[in-house]
mmCIF file of C-alpha atoms in Angstrom:
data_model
loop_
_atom_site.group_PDB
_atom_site.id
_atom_site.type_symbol
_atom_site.label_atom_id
_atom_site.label_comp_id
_atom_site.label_asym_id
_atom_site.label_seq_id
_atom_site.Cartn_x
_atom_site.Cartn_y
_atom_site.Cartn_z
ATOM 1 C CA UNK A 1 0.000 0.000 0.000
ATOM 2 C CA UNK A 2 1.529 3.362 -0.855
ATOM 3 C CA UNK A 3 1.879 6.294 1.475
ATOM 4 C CA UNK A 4 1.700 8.716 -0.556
ATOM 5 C CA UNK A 5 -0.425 8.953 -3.428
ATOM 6 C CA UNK A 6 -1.049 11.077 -6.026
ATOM 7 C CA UNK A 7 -3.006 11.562 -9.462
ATOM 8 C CA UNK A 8 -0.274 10.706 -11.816
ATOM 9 C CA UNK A 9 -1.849 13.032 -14.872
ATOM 10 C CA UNK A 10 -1.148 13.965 -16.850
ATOM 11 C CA UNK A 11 -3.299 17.598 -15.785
ATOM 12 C CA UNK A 12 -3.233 19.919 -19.074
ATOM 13 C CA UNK A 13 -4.695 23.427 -18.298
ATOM 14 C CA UNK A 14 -4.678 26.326 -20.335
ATOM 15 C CA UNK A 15 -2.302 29.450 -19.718
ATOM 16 C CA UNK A 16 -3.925 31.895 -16.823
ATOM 17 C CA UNK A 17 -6.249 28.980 -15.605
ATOM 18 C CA UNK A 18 -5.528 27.602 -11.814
ATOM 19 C CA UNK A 19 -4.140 24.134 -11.453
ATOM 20 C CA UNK A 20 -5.143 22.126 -8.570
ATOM 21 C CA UNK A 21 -3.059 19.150 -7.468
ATOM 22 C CA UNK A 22 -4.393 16.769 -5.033
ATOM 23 C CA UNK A 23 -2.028 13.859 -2.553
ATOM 24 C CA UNK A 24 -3.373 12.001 -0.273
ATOM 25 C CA UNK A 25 -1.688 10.136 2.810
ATOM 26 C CA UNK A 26 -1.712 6.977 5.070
ATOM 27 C CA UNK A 27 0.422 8.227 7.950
ATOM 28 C CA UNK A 28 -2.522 9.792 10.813
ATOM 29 C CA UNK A 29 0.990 11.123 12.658
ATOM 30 C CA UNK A 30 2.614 12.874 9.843
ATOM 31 C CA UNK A 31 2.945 17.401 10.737
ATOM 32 C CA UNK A 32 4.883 17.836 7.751
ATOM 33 C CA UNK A 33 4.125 18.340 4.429
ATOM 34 C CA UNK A 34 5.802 19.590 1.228
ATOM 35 C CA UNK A 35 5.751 19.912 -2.586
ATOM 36 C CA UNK A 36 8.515 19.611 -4.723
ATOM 37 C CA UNK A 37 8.726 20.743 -8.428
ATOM 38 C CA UNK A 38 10.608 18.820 -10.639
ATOM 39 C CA UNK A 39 11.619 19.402 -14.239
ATOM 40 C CA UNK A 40 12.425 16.954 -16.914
ATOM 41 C CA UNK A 41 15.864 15.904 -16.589
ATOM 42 C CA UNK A 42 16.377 18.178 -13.702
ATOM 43 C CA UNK A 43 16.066 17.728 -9.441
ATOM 44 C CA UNK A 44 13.329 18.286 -7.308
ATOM 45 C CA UNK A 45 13.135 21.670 -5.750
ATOM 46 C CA UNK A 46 10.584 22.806 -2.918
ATOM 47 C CA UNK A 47 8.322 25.381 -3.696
ATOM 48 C CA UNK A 48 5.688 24.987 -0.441
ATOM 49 C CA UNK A 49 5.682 23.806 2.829
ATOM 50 C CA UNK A 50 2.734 23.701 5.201
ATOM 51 C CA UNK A 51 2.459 22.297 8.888
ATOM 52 C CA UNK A 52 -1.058 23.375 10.129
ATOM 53 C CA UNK A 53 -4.509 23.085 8.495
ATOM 54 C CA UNK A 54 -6.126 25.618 6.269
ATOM 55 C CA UNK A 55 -4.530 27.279 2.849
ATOM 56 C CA UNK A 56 -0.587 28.874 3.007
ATOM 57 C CA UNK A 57 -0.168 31.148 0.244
ATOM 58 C CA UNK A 58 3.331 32.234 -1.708
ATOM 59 C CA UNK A 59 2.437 34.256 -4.352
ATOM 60 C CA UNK A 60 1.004 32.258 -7.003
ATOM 61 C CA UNK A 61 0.801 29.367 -4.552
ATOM 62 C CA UNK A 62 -1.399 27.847 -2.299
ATOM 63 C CA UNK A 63 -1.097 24.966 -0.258
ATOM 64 C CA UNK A 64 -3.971 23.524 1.626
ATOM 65 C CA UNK A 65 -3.955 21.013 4.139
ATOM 66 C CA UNK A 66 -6.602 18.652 5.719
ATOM 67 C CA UNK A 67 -5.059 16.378 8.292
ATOM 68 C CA UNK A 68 -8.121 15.163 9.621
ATOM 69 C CA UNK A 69 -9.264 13.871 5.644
ATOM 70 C CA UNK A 70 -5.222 13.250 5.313
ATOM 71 C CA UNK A 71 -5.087 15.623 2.383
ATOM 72 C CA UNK A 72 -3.141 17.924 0.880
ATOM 73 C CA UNK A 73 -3.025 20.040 -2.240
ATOM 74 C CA UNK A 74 -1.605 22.558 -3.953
ATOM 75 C CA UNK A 75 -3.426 25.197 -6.124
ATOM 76 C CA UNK A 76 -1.344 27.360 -8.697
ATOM 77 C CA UNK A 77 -3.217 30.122 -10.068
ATOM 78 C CA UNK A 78 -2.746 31.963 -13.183
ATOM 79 C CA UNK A 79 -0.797 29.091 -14.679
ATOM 80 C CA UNK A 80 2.169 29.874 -16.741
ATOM 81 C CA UNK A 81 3.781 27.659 -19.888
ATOM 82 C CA UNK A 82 6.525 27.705 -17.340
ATOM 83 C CA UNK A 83 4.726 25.769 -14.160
ATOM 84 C CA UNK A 84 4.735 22.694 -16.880
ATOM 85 C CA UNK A 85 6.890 20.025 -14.483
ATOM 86 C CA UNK A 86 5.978 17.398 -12.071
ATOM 87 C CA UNK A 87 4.994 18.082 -8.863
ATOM 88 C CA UNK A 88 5.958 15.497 -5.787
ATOM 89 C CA UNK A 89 4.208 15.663 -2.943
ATOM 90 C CA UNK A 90 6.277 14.877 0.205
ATOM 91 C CA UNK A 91 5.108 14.166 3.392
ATOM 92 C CA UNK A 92 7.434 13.582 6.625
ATOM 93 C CA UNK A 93 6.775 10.089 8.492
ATOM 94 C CA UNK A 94 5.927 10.006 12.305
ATOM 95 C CA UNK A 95 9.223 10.209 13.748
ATOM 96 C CA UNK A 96 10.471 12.747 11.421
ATOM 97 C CA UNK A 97 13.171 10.475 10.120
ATOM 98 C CA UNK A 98 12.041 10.020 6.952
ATOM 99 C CA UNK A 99 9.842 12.044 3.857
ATOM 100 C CA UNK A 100 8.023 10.040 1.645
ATOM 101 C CA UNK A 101 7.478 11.307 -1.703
ATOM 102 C CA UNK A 102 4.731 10.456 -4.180
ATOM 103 C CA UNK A 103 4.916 9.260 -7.143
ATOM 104 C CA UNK A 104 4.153 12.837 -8.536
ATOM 105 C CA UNK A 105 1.220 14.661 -10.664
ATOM 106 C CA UNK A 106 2.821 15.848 -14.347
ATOM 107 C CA UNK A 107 1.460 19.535 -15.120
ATOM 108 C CA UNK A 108 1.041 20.609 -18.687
ATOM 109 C CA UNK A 109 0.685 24.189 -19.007
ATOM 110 C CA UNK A 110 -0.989 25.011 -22.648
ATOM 111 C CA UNK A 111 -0.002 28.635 -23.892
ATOM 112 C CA UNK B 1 29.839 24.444 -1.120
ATOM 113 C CA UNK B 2 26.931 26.256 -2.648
ATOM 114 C CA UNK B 3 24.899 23.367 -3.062
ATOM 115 C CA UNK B 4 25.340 19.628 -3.223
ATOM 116 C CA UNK B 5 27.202 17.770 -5.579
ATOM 117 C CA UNK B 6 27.084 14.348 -6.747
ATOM 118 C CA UNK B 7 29.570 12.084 -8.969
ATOM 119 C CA UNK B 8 29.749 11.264 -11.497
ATOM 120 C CA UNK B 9 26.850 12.583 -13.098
ATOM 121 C CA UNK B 10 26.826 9.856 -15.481
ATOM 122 C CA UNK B 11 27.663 6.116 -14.814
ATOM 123 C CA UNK B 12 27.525 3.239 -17.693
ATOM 124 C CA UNK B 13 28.552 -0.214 -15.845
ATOM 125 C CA UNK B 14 27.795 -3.597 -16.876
ATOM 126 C CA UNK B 15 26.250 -5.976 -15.588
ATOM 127 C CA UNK B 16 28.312 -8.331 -12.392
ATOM 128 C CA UNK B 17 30.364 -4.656 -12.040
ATOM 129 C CA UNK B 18 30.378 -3.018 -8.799
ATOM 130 C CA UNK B 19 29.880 1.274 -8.742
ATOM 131 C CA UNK B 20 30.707 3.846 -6.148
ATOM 132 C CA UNK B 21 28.161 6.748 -6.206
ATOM 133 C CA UNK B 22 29.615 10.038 -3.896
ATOM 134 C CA UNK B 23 27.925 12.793 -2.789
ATOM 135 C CA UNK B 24 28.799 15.948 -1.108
ATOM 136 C CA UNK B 25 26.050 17.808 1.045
ATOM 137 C CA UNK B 26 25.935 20.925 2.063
ATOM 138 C CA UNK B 27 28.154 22.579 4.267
ATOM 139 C CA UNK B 28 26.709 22.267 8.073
ATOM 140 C CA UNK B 29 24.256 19.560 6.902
ATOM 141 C CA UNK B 30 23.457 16.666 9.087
ATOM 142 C CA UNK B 31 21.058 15.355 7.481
ATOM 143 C CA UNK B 32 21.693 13.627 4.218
ATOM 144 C CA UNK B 33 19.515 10.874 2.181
ATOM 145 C CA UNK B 34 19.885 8.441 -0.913
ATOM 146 C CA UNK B 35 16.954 8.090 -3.041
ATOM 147 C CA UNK B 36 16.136 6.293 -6.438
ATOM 148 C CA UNK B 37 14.389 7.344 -9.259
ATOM 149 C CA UNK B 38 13.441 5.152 -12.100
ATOM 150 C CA UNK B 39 12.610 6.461 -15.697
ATOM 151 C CA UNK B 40 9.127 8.068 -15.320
ATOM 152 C CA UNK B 41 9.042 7.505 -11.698
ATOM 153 C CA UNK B 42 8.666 9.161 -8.166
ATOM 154 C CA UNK B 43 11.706 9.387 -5.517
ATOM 155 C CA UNK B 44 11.886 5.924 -3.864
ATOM 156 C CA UNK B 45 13.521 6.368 -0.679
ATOM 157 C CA UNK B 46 16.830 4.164 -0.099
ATOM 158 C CA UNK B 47 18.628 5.836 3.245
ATOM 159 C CA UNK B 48 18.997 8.037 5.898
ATOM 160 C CA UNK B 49 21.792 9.612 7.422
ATOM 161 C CA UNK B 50 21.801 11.716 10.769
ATOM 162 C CA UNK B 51 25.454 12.923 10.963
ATOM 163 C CA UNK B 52 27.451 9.392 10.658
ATOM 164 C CA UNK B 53 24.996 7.047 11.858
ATOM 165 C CA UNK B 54 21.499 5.915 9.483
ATOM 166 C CA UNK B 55 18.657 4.861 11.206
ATOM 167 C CA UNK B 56 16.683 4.292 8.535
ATOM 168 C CA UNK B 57 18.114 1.843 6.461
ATOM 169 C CA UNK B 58 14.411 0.374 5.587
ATOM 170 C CA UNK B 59 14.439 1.399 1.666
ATOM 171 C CA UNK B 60 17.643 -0.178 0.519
ATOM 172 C CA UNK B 61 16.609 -3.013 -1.894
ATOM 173 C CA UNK B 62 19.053 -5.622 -1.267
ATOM 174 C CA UNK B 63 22.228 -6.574 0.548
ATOM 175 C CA UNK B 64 23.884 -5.493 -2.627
ATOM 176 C CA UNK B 65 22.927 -1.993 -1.859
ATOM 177 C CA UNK B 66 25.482 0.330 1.183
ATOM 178 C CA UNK B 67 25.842 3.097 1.676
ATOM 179 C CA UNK B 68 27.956 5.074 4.466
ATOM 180 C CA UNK B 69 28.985 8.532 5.515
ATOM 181 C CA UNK B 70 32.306 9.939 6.796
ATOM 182 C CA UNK B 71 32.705 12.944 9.234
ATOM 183 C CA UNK B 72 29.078 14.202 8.731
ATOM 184 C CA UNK B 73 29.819 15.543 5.219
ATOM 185 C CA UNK B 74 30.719 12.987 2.470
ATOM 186 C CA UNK B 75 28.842 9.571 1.602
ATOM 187 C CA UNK B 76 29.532 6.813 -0.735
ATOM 188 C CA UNK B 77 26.958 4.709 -1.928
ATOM 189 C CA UNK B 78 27.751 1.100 -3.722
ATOM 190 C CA UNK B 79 25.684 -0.454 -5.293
ATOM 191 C CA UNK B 80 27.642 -4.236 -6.065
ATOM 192 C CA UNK B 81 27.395 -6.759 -8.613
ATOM 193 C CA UNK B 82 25.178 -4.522 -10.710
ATOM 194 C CA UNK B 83 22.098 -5.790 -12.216
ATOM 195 C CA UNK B 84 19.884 -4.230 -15.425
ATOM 196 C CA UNK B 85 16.896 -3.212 -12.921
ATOM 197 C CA UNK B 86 19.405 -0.921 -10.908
ATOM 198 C CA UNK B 87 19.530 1.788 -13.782
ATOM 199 C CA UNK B 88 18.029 4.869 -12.658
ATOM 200 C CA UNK B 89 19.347 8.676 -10.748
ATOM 201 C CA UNK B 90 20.748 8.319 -7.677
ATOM 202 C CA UNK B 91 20.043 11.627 -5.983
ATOM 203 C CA UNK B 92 21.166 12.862 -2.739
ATOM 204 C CA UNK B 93 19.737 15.342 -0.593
ATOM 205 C CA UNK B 94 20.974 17.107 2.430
ATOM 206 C CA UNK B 95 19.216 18.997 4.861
ATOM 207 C CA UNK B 96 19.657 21.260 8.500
ATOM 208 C CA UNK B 97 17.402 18.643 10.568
ATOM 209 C CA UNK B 98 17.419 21.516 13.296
ATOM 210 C CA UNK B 99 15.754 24.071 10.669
ATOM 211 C CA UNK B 100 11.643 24.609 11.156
ATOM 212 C CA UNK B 101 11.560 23.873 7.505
ATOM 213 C CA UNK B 102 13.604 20.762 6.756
ATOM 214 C CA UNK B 103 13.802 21.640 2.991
ATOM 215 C CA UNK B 104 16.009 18.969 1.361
ATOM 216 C CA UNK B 105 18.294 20.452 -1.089
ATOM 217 C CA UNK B 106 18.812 17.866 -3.803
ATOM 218 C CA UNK B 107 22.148 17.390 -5.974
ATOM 219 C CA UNK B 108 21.699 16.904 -9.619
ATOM 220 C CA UNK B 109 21.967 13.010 -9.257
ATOM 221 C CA UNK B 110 24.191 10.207 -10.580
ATOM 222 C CA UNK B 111 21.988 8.997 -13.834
ATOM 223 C CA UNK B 112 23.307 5.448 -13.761
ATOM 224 C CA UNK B 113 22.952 2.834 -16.985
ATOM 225 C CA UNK B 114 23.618 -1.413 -16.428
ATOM 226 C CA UNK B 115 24.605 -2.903 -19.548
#
């Protein structure tokens, strides 16, 4: 059973639309949670992290967390040609030794 | 360093071979971790390091798989006796477990190939 799961896409929205990627987790003890952007041929970088329930905003960005439906997401609005990547959900195990990452949603922005 | 480096960034082995992947976190970084990535996949988790010591060792695959680090900066992992299904990036992340955040702060990966 994965820990981690996410919509595997690929999502195709059109330039200036909002983008809304969903994860899901098993772990009830998890307090961390993060997504990663990752383009083709290129690492993983973090763009949000979140820790408490309700919507964190970062410009463009927001991440919203629901710990009692275990669910996170991550809304980008005005979408650019440039969001077009993967996006990895990562969410820190009880114990905080180790993040497990999803398998990751692939975002196609369409100018 | 300004960010961490792996090497080599490209590995072609054959098959029986043993390989050494390194990685160098960043400075003042005591956390550091191994993960896999297969063509088209997500990060599959392979080891944790706090300082020297790994207490998660869960993800490795098989005894073929090590990995250790040296004086809380450096680690080396070998993969030996390479087989085809071991082809994939290696990446390596490092992070400052005391930070709020924890970001990991991934190196550009070892893309390795088993003839």
């Amino acid at each position: 059973q994965k820990e981690v799961e996410q919509n595997s896409g690929p999502l195709s929205v059109p330039e200036g639309a909002i983008a809304s990627l969903n994860c899901t987790y098993s772990d009830r003890g998890s307090q961390s949670f993060f997504w990663y952007r990752q383009y083709s041929g290129k690492s993983p970088e973090l763009i949000m992290s979140i820790y408490s329930n309700g919507d964190k905003e970062d410009g463009r960005f927001t991440a919203q967390l629901n710990k009692a439906s275990q669910y996170v997401s991550l809304l980008i609005r005005d979408s650019q040609p440039s969001d077009s990547a993967t996006y990895l959900c990562a969410v820190e195990n009880t114990g905080g030794f180790k993040t497990i990452f999803g398998a990751g949603t692939r975002l196609f922005v369409k100018a | 360093g300004a960010g961490v480096s792996q090497s080599p960034s490209n590995k072609v082995t054959e098959k029986g071979k043993d390989v050494e992947l390194r990685c160098d976190p960043i400075s003042g970084h005591t956390a550091l971790y191994w993960y896999r990535q297969r063509l088209g996949q997500g990060l599959e988790f392979l080891i944790y390091f706090q300082g020297n010591s790994a207490p998660d060792k869960s993800g490795l695959p098989s005894d073929r798989f090590s990995a250790e680090r040296t004086g809380e900066s450096v680690s080396t992992l070998t993969i030996q006796r390479t087989q085809q299904e071991d082809s994939a990036v290696y990446l390596c992340a490092s992070s400052n477990y005391l930070a709020v955040t924890e970001e990991q702060f991934f190196g550009p990966g070892t893309r390795l190939t088993v003839l």
